[in-house]
Coordinates of N, CA and C in Angstrom, one line a residue:
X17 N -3.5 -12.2 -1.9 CA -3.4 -10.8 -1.7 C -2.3 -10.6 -0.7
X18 N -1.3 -9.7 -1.2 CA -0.5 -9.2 -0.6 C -0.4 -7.3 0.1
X19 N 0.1 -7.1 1.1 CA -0.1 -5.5 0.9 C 1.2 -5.1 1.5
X20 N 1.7 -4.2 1.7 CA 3.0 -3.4 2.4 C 2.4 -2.2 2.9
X21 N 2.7 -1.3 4.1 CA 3.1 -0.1 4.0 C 4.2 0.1 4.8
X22 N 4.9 1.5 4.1 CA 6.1 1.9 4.0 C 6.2 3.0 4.3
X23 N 6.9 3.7 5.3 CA 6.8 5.2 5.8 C 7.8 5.6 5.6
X24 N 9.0 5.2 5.0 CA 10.4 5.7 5.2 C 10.5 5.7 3.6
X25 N 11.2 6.9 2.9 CA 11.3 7.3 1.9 C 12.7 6.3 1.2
X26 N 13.5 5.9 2.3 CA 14.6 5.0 2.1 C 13.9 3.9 2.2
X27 N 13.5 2.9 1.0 CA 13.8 1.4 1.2 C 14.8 0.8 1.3
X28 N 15.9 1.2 1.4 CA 16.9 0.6 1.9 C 16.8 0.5 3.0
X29 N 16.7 0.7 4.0 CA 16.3 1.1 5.5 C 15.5 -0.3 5.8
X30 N 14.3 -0.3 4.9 CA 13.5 -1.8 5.1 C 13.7 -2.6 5.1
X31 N 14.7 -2.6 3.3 CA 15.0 -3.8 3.1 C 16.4 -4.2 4.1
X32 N 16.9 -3.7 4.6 CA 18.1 -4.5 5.9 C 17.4 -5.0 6.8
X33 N 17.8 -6.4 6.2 CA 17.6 -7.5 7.4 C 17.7 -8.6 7.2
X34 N 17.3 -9.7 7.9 CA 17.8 -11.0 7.4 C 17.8 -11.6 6.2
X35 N 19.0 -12.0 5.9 CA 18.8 -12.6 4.6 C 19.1 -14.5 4.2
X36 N 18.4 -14.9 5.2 CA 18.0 -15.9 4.9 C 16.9 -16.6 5.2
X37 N 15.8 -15.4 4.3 CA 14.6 -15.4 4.1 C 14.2 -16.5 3.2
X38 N 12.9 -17.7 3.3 CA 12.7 -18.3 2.3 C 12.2 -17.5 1.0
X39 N 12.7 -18.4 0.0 CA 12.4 -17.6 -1.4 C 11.5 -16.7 -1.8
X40 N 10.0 -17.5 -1.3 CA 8.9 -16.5 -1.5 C 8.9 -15.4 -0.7
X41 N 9.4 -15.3 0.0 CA 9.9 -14.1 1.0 C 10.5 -13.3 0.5
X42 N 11.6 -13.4 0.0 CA 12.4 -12.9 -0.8 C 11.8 -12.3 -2.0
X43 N 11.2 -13.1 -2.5 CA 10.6 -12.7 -4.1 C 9.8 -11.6 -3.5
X44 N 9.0 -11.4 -2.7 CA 7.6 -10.7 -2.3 C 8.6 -9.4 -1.4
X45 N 9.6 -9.3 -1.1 CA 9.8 -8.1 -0.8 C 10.6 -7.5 -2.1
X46 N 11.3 -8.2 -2.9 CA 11.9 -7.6 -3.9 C 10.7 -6.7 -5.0
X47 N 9.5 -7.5 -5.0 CA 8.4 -7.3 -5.3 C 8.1 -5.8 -4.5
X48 N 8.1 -5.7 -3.8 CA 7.7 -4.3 -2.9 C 8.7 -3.6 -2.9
X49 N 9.4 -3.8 -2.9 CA 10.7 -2.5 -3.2 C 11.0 -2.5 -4.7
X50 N 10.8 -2.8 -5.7 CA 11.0 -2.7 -7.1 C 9.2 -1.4 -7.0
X51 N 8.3 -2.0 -6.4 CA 7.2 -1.2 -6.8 C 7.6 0.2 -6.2
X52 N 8.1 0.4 -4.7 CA 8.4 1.5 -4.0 C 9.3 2.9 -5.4
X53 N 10.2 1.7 -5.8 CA 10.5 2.8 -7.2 C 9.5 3.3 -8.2
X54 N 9.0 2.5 -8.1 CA 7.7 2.8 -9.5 C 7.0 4.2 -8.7
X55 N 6.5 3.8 -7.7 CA 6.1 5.2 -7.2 C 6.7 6.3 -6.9
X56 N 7.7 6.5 -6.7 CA 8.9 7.3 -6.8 C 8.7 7.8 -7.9
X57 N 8.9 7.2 -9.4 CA 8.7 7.5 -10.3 C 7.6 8.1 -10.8
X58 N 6.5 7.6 -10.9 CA 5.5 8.2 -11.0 C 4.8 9.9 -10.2
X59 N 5.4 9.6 -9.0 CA 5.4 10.9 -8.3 C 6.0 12.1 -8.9
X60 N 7.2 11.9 -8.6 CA 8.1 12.6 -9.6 C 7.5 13.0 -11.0
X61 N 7.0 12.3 -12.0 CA 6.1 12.8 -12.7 C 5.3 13.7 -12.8
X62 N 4.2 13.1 -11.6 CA 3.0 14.0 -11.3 C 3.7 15.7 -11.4
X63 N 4.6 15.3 -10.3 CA 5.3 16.9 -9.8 C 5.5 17.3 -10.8
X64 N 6.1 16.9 -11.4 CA 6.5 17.9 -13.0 C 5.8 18.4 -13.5
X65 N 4.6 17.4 -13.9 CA 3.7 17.7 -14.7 C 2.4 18.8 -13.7
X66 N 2.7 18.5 -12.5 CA 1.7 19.5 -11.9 C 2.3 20.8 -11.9
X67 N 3.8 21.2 -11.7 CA 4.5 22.1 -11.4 C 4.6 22.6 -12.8
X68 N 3.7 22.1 -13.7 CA 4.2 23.0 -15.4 C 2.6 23.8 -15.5
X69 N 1.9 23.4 -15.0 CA 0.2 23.6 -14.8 C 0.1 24.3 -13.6
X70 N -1.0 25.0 -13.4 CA -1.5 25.8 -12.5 C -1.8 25.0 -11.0
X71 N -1.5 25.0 -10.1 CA -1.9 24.1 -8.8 C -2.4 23.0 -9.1
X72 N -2.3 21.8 -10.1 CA -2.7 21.0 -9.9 C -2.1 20.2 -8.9
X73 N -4.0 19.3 -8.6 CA -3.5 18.1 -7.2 C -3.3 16.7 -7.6
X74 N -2.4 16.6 -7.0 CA -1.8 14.8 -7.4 C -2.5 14.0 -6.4
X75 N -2.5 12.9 -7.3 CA -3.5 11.8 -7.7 C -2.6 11.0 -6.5
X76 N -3.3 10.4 -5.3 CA -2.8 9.5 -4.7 C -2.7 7.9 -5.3
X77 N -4.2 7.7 -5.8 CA -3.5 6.2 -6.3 C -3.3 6.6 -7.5
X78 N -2.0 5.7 -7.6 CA -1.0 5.4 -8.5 C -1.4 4.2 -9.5
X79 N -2.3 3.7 -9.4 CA -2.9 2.4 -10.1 C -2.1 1.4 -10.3
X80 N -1.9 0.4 -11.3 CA -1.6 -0.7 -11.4 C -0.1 -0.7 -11.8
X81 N 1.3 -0.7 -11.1 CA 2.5 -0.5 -11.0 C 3.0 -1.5 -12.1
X82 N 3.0 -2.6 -11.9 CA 3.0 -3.7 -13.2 C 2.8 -4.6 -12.8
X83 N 2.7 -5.8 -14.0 CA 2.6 -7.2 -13.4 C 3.7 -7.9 -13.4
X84 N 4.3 -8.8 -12.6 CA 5.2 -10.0 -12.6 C 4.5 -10.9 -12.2
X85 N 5.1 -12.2 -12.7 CA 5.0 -13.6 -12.0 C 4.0 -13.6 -11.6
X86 N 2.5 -13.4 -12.8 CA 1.4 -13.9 -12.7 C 0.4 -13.0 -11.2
X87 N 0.9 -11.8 -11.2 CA 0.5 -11.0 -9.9 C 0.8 -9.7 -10.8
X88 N -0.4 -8.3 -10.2 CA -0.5 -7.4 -10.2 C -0.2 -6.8 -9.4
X89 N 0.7 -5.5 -9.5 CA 1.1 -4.5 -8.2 C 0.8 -3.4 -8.4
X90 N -0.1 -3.1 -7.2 CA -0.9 -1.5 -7.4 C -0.2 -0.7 -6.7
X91 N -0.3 0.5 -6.7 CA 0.3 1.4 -5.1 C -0.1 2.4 -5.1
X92 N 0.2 3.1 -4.0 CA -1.0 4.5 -3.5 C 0.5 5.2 -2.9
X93 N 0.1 6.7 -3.2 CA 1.3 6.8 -2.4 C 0.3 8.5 -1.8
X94 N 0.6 8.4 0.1 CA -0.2 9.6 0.6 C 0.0 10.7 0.5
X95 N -0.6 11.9 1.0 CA 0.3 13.2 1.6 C 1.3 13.4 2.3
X96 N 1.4 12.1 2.8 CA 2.4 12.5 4.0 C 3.5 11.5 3.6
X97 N 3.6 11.4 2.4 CA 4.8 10.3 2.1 C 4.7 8.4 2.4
X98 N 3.3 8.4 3.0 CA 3.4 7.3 3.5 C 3.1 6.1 1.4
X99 N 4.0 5.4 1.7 CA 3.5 4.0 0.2 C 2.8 3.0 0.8
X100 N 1.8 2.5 0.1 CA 1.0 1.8 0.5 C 1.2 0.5 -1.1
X101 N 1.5 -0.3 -0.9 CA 1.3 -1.5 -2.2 C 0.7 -3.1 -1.8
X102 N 0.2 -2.9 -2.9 CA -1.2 -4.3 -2.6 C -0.6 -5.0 -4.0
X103 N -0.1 -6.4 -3.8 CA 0.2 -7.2 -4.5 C -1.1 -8.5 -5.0
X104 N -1.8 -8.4 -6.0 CA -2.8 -9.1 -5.9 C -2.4 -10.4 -7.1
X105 N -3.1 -11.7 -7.1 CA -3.0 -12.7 -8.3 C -4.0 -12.2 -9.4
X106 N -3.2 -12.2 -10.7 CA -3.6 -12.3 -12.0 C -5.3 -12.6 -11.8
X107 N -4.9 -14.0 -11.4 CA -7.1 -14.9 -11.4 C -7.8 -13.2 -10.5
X108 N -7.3 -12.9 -9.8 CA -8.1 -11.5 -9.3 C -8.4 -10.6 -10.2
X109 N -10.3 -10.7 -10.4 CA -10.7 -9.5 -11.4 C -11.0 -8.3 -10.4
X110 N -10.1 -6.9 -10.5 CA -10.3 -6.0 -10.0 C -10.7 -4.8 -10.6
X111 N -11.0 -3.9 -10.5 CA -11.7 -3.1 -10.8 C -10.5 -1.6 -10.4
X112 N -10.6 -0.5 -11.1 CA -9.6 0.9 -10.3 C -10.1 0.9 -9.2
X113 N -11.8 1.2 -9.2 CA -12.4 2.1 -8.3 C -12.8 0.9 -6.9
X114 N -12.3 -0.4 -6.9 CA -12.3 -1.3 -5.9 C -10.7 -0.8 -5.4
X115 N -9.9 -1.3 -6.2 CA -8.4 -0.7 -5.5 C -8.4 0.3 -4.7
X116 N -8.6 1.6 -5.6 CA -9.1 2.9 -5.2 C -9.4 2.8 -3.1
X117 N -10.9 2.6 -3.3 CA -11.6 2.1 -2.1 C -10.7 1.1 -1.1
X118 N -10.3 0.3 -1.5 CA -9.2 -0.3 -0.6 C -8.2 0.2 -0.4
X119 N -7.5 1.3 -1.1 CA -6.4 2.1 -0.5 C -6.7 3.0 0.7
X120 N -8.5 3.9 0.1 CA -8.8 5.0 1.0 C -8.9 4.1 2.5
X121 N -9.5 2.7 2.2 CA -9.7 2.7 3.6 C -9.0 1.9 4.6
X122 N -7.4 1.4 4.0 CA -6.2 1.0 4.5 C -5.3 2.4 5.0
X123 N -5.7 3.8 4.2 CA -4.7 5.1 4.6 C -5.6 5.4 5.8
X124 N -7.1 5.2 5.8 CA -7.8 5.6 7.0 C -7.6 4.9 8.1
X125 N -7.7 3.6 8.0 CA -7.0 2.9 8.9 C -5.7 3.1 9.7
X126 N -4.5 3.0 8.6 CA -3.6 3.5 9.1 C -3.6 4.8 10.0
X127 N -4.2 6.0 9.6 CA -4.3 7.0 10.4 C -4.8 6.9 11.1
X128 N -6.0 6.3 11.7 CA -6.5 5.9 13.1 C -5.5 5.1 13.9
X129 N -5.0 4.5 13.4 CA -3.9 3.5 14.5 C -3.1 4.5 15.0
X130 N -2.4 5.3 13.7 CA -1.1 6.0 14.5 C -1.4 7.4 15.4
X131 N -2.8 7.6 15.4 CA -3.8 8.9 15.8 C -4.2 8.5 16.9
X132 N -3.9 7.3 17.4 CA -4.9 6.3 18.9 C -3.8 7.0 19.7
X133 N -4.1 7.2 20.9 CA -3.1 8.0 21.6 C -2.0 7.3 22.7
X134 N -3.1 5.6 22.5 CA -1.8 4.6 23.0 C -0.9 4.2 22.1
X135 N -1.2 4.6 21.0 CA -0.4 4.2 19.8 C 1.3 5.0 20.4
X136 N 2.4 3.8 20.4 CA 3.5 4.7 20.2 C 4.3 5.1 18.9
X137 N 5.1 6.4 19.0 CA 5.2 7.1 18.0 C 6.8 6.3 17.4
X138 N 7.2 5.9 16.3 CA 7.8 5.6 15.1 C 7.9 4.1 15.9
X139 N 7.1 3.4 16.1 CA 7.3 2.0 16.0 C 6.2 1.2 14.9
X140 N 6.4 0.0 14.6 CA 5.6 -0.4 13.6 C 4.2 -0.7 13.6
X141 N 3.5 -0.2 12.7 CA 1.9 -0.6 12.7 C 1.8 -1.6 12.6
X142 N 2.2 -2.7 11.3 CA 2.3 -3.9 11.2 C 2.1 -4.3 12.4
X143 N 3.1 -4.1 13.2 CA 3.3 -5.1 14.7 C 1.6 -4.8 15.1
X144 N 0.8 -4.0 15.5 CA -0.3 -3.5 16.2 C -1.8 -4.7 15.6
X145 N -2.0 -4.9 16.6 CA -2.5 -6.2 16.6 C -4.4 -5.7 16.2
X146 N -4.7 -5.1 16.6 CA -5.5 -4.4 16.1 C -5.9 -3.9 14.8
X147 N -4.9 -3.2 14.0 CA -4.0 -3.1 13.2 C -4.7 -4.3 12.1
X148 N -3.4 -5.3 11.9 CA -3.4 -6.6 11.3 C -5.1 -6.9 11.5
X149 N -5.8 -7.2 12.6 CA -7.1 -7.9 12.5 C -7.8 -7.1 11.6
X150 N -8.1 -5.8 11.6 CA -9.1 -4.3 10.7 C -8.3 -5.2 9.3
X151 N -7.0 -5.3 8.6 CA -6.4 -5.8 7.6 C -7.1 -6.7 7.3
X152 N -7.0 -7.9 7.9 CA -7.5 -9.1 7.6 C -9.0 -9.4 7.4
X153 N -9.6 -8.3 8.2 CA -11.2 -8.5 8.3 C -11.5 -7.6 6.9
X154 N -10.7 -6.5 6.5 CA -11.3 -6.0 5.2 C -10.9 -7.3 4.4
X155 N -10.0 -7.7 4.0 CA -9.3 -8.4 3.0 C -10.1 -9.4 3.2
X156 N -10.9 -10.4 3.8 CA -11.2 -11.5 4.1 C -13.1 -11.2 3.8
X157 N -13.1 -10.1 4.3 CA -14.8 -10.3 3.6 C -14.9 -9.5 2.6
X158 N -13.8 -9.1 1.5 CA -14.2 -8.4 0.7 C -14.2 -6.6 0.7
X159 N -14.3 -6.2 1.4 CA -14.7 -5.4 1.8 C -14.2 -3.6 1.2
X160 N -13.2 -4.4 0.8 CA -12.9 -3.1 -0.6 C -13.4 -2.9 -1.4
X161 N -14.5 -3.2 -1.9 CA -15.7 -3.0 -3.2 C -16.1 -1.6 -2.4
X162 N -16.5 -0.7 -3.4 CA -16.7 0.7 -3.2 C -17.9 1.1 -2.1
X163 N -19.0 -0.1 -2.7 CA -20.3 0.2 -1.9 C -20.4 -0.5 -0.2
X164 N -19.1 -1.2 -0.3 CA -18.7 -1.7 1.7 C -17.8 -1.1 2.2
X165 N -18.1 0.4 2.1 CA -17.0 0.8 3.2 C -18.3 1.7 4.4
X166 N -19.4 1.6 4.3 CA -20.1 2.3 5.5 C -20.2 1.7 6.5
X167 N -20.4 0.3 6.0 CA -21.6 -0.6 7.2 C -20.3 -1.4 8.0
X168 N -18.6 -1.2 7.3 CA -17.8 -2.1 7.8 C -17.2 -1.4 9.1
X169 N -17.1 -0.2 9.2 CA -16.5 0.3 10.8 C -17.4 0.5 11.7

């Protein structure tokens, strides 16, 4: 399992930086920025198609972006522009409404970090240590199945 989030509507912006990243590295962000367009895409959609219809509300998760190289790539994208993509292995049987659940409670996450009021404003979550552990502890016990999101905060 892989994940990204992304606040900046420019992935270019992200992707500057070293480039003498090992391969898998390389592969796994090209992987996240090829997905960052899918959602782009798919947004853009939505809008159309909501903006031809009466107020309709768009759908945050974006569901399964595609597969490469034996991996599935899902993505969420928020109200506030924030992308969220979860790179999973093929052998992973997932479910929408597991993804789903693991998006709502990585955007919730996120929003508590940057909502903490020692949190500082436009530096990276990733870095926040705190942060990464809540990531790792969902990801590590499971904890994205629909019916574990009460008992885990």
């Amino acid at each position: 399992f892989g994940a990204a989030a992304i606040s900046s509507n420019d992935p270019a912006a992200d992707a500057a930086g070293p480039t003498n990243l090992p391969e898998d590295e390389l592969r796994f962000h090209f992987i996240v920025h090829a997905a960052l367009d899918h959602i782009e895409e798919r947004d853009a959609a939505q809008r159309h198609a909501a903006g031809a219809s009466s107020g309709g509300k768009l759908e945050m998760y974006q569901g399964m972006l595609y597969p490469i190289d034996g991996m599935r790539v899902y993505g969420y994208l928020t109200n506030t522009r924030l992308k969220l993509v979860a790179v999973l292995d093929d052998a992973d049987e997932v479910k929408d409404a597991e993804m789903k659940a693991l998006f709502r409670r990585v955007h919730s996450l996120y929003a508590d970090t940057v909502s903490n009021p020692f949190h500082t404003p436009d530096t990276e979550v990733g870095g926040c240590a705190s942060f990464q552990r809540q990531i790792e502890r969902i990801v590590d016990a499971g904890l994205f199945s629909p019916g574990a999101g009460s008992s885990a905060r």
